[in-house]
Coordinates of C-alpha atoms in Angstrom, one line a residue:
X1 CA -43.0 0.6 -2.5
X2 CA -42.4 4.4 -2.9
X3 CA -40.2 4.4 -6.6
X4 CA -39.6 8.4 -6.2
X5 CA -39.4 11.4 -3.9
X6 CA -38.1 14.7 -4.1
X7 CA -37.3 16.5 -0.9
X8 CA -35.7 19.7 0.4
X9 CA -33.7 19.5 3.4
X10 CA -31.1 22.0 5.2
X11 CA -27.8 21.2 5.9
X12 CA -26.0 20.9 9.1
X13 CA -22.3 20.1 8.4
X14 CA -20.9 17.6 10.7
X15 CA -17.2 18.4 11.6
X16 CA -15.9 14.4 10.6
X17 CA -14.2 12.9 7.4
X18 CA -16.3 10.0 7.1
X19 CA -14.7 8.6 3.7
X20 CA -17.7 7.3 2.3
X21 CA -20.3 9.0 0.8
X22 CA -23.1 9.2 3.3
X23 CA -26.2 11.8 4.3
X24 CA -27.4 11.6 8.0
X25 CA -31.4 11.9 8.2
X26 CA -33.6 12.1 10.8
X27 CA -35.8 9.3 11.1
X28 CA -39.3 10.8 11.4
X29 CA -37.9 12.4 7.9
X30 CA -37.1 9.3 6.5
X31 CA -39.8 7.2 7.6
X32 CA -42.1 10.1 6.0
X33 CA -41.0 10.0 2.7
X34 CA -39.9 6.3 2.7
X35 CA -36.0 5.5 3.3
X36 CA -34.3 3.5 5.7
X37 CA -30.7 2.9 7.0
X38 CA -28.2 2.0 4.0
X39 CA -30.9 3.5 1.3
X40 CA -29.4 5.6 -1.5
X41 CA -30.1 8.8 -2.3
X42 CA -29.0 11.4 -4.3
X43 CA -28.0 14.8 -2.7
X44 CA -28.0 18.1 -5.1
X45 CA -26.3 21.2 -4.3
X46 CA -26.0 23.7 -7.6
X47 CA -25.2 21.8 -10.4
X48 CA -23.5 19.6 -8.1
X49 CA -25.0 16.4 -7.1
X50 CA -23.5 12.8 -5.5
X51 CA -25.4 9.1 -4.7
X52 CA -25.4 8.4 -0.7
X53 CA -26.2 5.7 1.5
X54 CA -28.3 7.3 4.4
X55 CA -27.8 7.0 7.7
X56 CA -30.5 7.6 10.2
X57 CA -30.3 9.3 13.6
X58 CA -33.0 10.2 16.2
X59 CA -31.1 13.5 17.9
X60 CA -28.1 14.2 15.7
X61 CA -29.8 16.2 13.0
X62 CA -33.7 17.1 14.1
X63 CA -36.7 17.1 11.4
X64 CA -35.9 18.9 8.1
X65 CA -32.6 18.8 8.4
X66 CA -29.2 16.5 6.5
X67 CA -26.3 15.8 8.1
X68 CA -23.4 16.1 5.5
X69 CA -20.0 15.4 6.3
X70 CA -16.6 17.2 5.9
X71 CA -15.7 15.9 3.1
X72 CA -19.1 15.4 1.4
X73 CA -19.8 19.2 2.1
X74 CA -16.3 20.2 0.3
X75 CA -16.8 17.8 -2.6
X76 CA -20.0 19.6 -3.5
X77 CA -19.8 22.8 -1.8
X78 CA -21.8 22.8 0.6
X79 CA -22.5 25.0 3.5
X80 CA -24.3 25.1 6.6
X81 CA -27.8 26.0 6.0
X82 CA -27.9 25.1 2.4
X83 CA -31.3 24.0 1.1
X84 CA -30.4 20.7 0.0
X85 CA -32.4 18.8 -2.7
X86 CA -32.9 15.2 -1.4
X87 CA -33.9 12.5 -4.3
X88 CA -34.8 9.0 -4.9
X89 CA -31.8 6.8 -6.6
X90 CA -32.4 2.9 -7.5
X91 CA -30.1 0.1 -6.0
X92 CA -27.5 0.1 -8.9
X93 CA -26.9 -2.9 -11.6
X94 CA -24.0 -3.8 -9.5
X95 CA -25.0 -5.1 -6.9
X96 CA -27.2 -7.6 -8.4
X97 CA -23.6 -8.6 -11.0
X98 CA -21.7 -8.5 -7.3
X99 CA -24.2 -11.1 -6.1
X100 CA -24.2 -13.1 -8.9
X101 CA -20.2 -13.3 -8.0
X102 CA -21.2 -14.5 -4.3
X103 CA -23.0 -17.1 -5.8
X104 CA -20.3 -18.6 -8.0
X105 CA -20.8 -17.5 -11.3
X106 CA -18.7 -15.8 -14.1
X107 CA -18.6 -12.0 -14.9
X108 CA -19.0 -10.9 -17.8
X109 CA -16.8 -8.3 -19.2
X110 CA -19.9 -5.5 -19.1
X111 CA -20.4 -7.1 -15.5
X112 CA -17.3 -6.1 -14.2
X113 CA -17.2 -2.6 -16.4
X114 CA -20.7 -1.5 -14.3
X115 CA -19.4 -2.6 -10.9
X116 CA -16.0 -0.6 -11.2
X117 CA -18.0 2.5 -13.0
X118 CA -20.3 2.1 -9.9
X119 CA -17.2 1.8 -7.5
X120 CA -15.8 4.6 -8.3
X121 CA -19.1 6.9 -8.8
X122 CA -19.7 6.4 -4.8
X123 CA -23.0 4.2 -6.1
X124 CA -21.8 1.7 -3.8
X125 CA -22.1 1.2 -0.1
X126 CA -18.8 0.6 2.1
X127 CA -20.6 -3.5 3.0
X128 CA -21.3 -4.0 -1.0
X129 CA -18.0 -3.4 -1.8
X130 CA -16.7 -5.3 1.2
X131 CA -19.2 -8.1 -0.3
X132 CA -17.6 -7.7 -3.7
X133 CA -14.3 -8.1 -2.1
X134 CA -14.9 -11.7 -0.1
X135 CA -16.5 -12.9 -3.4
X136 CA -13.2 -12.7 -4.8
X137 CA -11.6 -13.9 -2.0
X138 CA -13.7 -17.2 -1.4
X139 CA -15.2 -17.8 -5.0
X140 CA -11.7 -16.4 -7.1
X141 CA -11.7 -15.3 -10.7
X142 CA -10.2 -16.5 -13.4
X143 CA -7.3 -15.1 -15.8
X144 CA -10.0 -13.6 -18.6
X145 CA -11.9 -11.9 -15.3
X146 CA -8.8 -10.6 -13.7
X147 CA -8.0 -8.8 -17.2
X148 CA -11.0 -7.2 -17.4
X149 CA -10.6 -6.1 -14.0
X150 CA -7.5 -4.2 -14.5
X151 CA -8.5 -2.6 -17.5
X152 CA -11.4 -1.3 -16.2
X153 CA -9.3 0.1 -13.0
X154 CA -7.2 1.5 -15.4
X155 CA -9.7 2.9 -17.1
X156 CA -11.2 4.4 -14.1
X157 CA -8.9 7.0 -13.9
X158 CA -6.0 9.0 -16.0
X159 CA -2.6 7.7 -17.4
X160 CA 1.0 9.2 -17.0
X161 CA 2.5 9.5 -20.8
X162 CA 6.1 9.6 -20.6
X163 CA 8.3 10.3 -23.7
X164 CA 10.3 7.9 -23.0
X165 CA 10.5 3.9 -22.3
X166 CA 8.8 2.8 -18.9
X167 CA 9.6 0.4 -16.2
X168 CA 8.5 0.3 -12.9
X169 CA 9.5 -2.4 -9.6
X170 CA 6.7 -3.6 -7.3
X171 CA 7.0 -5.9 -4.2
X172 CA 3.8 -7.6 -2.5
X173 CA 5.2 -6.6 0.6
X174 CA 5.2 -8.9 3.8
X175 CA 9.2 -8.0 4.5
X176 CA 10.0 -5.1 7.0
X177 CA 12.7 -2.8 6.2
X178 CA 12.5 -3.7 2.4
X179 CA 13.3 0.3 1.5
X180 CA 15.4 -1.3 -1.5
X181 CA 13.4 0.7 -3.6
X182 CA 15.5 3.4 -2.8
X183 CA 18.4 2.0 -4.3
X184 CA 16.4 0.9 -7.5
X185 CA 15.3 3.7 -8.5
X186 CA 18.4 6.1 -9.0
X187 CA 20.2 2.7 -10.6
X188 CA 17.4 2.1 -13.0
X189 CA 17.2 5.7 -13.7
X190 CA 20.9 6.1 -14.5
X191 CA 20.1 4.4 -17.9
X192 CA 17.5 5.7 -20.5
X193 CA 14.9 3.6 -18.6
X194 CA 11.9 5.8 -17.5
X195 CA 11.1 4.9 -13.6
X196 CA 8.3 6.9 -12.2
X197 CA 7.9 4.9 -8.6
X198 CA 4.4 5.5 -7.6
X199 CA 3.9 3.8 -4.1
X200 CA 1.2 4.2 -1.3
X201 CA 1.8 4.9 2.2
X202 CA 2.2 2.2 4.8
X203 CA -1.7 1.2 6.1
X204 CA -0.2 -2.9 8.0
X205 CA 3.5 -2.2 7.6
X206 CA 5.8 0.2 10.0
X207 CA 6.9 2.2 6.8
X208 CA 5.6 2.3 3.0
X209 CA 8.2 3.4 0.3
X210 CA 6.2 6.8 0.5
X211 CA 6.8 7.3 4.2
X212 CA 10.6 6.4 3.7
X213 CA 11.1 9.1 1.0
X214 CA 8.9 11.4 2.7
X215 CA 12.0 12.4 5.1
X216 CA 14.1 13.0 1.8
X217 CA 11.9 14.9 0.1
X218 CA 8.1 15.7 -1.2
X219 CA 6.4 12.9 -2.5
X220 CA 3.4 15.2 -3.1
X221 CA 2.7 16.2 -6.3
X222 CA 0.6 16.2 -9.6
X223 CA 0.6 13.8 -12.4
X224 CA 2.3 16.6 -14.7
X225 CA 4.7 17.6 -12.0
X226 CA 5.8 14.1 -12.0
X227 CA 6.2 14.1 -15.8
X228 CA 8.4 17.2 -15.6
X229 CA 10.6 15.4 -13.0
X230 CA 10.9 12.3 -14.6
X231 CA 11.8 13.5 -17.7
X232 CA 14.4 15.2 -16.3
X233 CA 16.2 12.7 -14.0
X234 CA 14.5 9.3 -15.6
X235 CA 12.7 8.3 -11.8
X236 CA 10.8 9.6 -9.2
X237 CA 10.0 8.0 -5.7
X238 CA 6.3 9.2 -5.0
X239 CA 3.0 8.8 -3.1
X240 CA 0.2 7.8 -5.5
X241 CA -2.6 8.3 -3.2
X242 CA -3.4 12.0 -4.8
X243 CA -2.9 11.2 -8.7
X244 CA -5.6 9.4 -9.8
X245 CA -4.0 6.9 -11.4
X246 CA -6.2 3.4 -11.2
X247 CA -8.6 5.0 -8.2
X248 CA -10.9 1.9 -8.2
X249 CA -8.2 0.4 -6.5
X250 CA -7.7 3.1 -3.9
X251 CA -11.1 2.6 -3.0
X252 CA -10.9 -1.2 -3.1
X253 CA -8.0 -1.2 -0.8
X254 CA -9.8 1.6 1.7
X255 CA -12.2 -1.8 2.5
X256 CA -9.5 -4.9 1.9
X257 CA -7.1 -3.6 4.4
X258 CA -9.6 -3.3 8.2
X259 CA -10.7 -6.9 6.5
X260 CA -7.2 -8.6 6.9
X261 CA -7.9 -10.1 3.8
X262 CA -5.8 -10.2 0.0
X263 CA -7.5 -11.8 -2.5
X264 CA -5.3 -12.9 -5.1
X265 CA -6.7 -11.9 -8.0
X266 CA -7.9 -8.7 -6.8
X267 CA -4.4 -8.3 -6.1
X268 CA -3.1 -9.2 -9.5
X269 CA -5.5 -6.7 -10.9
X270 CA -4.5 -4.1 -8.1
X271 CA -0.5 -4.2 -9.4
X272 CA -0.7 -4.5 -12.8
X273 CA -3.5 -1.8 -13.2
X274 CA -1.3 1.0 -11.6
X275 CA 1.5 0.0 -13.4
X276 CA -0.1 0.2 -16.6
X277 CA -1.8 3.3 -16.0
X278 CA 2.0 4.7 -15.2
X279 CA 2.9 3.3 -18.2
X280 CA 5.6 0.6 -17.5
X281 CA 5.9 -1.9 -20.5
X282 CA 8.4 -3.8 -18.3
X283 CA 8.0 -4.6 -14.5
X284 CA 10.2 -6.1 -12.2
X285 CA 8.1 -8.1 -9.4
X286 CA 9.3 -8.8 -6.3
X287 CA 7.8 -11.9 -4.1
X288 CA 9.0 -12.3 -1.0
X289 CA 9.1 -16.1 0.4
X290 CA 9.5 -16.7 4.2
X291 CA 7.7 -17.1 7.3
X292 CA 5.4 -14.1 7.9
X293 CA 5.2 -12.9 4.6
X294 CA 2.5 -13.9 2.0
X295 CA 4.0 -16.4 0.2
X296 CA 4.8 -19.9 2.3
X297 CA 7.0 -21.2 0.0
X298 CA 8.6 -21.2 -3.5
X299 CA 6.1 -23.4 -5.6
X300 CA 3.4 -20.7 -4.1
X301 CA 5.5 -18.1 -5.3
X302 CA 6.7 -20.0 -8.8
X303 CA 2.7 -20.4 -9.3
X304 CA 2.3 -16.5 -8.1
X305 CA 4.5 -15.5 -10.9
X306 CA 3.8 -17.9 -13.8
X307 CA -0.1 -16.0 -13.1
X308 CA 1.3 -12.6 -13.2
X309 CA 3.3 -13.5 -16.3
X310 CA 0.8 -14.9 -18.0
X311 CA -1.5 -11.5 -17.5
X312 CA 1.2 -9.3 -18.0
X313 CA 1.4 -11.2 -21.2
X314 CA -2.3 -10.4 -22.3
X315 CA -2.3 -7.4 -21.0
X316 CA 1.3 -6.6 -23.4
X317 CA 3.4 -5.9 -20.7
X318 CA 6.4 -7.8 -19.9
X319 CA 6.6 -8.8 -16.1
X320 CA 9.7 -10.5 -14.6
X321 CA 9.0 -11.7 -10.8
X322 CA 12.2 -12.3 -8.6
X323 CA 11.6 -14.8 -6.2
X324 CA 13.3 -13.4 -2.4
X325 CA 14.3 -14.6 0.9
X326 CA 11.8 -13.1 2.8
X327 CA 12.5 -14.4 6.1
X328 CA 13.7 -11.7 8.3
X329 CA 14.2 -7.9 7.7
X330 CA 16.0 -6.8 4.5
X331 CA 18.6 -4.3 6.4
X332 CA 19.1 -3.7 9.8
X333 CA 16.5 -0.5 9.8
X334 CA 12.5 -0.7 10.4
X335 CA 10.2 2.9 10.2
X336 CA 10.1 5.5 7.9
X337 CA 13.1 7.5 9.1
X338 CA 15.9 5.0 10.3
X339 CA 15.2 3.4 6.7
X340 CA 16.1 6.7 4.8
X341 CA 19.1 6.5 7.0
X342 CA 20.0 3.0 6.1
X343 CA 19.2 3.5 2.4
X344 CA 20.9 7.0 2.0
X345 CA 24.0 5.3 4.1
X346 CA 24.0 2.4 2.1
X347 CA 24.2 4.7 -1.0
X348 CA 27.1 6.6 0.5
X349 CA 29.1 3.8 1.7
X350 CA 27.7 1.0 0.1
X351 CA 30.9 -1.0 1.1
X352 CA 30.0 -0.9 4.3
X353 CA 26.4 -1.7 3.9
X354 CA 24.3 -4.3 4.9
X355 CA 24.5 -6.9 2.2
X356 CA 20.9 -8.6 2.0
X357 CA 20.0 -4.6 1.3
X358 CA 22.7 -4.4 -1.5
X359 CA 22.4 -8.0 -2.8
X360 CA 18.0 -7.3 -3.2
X361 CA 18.5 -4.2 -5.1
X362 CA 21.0 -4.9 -7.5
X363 CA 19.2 -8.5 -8.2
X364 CA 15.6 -6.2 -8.9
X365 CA 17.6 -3.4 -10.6
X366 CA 19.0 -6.5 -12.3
X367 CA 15.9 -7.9 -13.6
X368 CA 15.0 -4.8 -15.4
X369 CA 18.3 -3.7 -16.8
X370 CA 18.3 -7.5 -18.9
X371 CA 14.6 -7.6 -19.4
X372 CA 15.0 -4.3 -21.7
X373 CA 18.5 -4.7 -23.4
X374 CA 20.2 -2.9 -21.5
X375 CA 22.4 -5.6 -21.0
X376 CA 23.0 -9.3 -21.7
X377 CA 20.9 -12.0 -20.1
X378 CA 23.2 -12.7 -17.3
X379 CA 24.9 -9.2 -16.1
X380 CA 22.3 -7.4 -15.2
X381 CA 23.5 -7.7 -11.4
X382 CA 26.6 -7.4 -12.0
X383 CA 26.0 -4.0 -13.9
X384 CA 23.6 -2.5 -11.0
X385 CA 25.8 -3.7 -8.1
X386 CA 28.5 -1.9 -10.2
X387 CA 26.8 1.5 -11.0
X388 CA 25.9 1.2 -6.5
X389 CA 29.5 0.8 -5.6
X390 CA 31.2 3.5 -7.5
X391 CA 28.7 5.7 -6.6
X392 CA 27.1 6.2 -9.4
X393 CA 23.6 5.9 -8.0
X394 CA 23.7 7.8 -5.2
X395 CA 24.7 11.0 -7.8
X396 CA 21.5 10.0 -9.5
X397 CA 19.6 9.3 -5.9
X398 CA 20.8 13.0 -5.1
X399 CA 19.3 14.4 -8.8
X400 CA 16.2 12.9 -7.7
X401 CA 15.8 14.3 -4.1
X402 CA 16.4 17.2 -5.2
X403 CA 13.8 17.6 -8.3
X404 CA 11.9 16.7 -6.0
X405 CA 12.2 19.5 -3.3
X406 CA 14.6 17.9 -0.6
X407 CA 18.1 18.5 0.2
X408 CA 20.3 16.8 -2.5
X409 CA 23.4 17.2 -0.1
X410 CA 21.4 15.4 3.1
X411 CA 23.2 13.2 5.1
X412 CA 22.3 10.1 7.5
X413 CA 22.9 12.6 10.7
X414 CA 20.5 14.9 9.6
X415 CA 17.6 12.9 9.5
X416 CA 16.1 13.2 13.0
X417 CA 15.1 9.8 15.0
X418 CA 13.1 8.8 18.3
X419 CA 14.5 10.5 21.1
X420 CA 13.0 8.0 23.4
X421 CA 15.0 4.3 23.0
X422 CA 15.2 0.6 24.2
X423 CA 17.7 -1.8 23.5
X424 CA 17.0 -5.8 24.2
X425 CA 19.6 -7.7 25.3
X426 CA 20.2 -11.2 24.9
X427 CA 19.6 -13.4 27.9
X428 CA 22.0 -15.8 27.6
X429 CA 24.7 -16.7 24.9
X430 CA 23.9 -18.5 21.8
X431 CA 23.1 -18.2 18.1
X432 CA 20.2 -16.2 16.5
X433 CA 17.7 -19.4 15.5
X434 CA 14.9 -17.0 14.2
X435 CA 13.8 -13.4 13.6
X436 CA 9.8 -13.2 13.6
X437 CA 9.0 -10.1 10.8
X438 CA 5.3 -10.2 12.5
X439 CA 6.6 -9.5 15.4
X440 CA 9.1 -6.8 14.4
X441 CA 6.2 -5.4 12.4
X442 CA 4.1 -5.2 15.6
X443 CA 6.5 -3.4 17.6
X444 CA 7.6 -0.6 15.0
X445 CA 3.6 -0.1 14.4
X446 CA 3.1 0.1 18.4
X447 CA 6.4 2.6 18.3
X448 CA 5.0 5.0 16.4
X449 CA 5.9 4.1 13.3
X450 CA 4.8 5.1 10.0
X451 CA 2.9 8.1 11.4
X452 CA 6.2 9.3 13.8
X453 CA 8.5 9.3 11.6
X454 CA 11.1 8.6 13.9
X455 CA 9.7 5.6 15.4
X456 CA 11.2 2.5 14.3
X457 CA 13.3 -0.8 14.7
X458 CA 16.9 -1.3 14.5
X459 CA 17.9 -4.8 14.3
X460 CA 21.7 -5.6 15.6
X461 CA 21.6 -9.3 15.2
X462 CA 20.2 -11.4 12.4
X463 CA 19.3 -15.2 11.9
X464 CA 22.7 -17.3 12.2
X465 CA 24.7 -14.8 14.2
X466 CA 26.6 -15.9 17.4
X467 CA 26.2 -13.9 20.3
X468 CA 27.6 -13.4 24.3
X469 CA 25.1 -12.6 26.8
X470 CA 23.8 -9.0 27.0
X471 CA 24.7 -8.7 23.5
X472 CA 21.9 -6.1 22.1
X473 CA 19.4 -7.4 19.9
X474 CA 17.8 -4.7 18.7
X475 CA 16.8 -1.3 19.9
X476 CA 13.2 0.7 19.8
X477 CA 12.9 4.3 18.7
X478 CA 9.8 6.2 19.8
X479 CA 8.6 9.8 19.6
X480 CA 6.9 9.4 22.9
X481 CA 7.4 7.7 26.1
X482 CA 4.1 6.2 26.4
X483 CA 4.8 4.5 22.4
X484 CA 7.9 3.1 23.6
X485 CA 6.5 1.5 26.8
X486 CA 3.7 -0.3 24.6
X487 CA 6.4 -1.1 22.4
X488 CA 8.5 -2.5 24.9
X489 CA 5.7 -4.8 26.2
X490 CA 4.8 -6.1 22.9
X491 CA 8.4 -7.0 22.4
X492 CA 9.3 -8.9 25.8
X493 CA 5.6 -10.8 24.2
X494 CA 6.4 -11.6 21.5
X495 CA 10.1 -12.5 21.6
X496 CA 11.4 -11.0 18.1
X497 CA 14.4 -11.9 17.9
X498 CA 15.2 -15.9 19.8
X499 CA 18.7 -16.3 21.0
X500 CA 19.6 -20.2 21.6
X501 CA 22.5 -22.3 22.6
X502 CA 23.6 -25.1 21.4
X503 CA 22.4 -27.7 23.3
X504 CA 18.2 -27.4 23.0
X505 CA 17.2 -30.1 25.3
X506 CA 17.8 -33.2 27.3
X507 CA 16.1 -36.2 27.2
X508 CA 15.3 -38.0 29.4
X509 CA 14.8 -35.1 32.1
X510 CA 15.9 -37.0 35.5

């Protein structure tokens, strides 16, 4: 067993983003000195240097030569032609403590420390994590494991220091349409509550809160950029995916999400850890209960939340889960731009707003208005619902758009949508017996939606609601014809929205 080498190879810059960190080599080079697929290596340009797992090619790169990628090459500095120093590295601790997790066994605190340092050093491959990850998943950690989880996260990157008192809202998602944070935010922020909203973009859903605010105004910005604004207007409604703020869990989720899988107490960890590296003391949590979303029912979600309370509690932050009616859209709008519509609508004229939109944000707004004093057990929806229908929050909502470079005096109209649209029309007449949030979800991804911005769902009729035939249902918005004809065929599939009558069936037949 060769135990070190030091090469020098030349680099040829490969024109992809692979986002990993990974070295192509030419496999007479690396059977000469001793590597082979999924090896690590450490690659030195300057005084720069980074741990990579090799891949091997026959024709790609020829003899003497390292394929580096995009963003391997800009991380470091690399150019073509480079002479690249090439050097042994050892198979991290890590892996053996992320083994030791496949087999069943407790992490210790120093375990958990070395495999997040590791994590976010690149030391790992994409499959260890991924094998780190389904550990979790199959074998579970306990509440002292989960703990040390998050702080180490948190640990892994910087913290946002506000002057003032922090809260923050979070929803495990699973609901389309649930752009309530929009409402939340200016309402919390009206007080002397501290809201910095850090969300991520959509990767499963038709629209992340990111996306939705994205056609108000610039989510993009830097950690003290986001202290300036927030200390000016109290909230912000931003994309975290640029401000270090947890990054383990960035890099965690990069591999969870093509797995389909969401271990809970990698989730638990996830939340809390970007939360408290935001600062929040206080957090309203939202769990959604319903079929297609992640809870099944409300003794799951009671059990989700007594968890989160109890690690919020020895973590010393305060975390208040509302419990939700999860079971169709919240709002009539799906994608990131007909939500900004709905929300900024709903803050215009929020008597004539969609009341499962209303109802949501107030309660959450609620949660975190009583949790902190600012009023009485018992009147903290009362108080938000007040503050939304006299307007009060869409002058903060407009404060906050524009700190944060949009158009404060936007309205609904402006926001361009899908110039290519569908409606579907009841068959017969009837009453609204279900509305399948998968299947919504499926045809506002297949639209376009998040990365069209005008791609989308709008829902006409909900569960409960009588209808003639030809009534419409709900109508697609696309950027592009050939989006809306896959979106049509997934929708005449799956059957969204199911339109019954009265009478379901007769038995006997004859």
């Amino acid at each position: 067993m060769i135990l070190f080498f030091n090469v020098e190879l030349k680099a040829k810059i490969i024109d992809v983003k692979a986002g990993k960190r990974s070295v192509i080599i030419n496999e007479e080079d690396a059977q000469k000195i001793g590597i082979e697929l999924n090896d690590r290596v450490k690659v030195i340009s300057d005084s720069k240097s980074s741990t990579c797992i090799v891949e091997t090619t026959k024709s790609l790169v020829p003899k003497g030569i390292i394929g580096i990628y995009e963003d391997l090459s800009e991380a470091l500095g690399i150019k073509d032609g480079d002479n690249i120093n090439v050097q042994y590295e050892q198979t991290p601790l890590a892996v053996e403590y992320i083994r030791k997790k496949v087999k069943g066994e407790k992490l210790s605190e120093n375990e958990i420390k070395e495999i997040i340092k590791d994590l976010v050093d690149n030391e790992l491959s994409d499959l260890e994590i991924a094998e780190f990850i389904f550990a979790i998943n199959y074998v579970g950690l306990d509440l002292e494991e989960i703990k040390t989880l998050t702080l180490a996260m948190v640990e892994s990157g910087e913290r946002l220091d506000l002057p003032g008192f922090t809260v923050d809202k979070h929803s495990i998602g699973g609901v389309p349409g649930n752009k309530v944070t929009l409402l939340i935010v200016p309402t919390v922020a009206l007080t002397d509550l501290y809201i910095p909203k850090t969300s991520s973009s959509a990767i499963t859903s038709p629209s992340g809160t990111a996306d939705t605010m994205s056609v108000l105004a610039n989510v993009k910005f830097t950690l003290n950029e986001i202290k300036s604004i927030v200390t000016k207007t109290h909230g912000c409604i931003v994309w975290g995916g640029t401000l270090n703020l947890a990054p383990a869990d960035d890099y965690l989720i990069k591999i969870e999400n093509p797995l389909r899988i969401n271990p809970r107490g990698l989730m638990m960890a996830s939340v809390l850890a970007k939360k408290l590296a935001a600062g929040a003391k206080v957090i309203a949590l939202d769990l959604p209960v319903g079929k297609g979303t992640k809870l099944n029912d409300i003794s799951e979600a009671e059990r989700l939340a007594k968890d989160f309370y109890e690690l919020g509690k020895s973590l010393g932050v305060s975390v208040r889960s509302g419990i939700t009616y999860g079971g169709q859209p919240i709002g009539r709008a799906v994608g990131p731009a007909l939500e900004a519509r709905e929300a900024l609508s709903a803050l215009i004229n929020p008597s004539q707003a969609s009341m499962s939109l209303l109802s949501k944000s107030a309660s959450l707004a609620g949660i975190l208005l009583e949790a902190t004093g600012v009023v009485q057990k018992g009147q903290g929806y009362e108080a938000a619902m007040d503050m939304i229908m006299k307007g009060k929050t869409y002058q903060k909502m407009k404060e906050i758009i524009e700190a944060q470079g949009g158009n404060p005096n936007v309205k609904p109209d402006d926001l361009p949508v899908g110039s290519y649209r569908h409606i579907i029309k009841a068959e017969t007449d009837g009453y609204v017996t279900s509305v399948d949030n998968e299947a919504i979800v499926e045809i506002s991804r297949a639209a376009g939606a998040p990365l069209d911005k005008g791609a989308g769902v709008v829902l006409y009729q909900k569960q409960g609601y009588k209808v003639n035939k030809n009534d419409p249902l709900l109508e697609i918005y696309a950027e592009r014809s050939s989006k809306l004809s896959d979106a049509i065929t997934i929708a005449e599939r799956k059957l969204p929205v199911l339109v019954e009558g009265m009478l379901l069936k007769v038995y006997p037949t004859y």
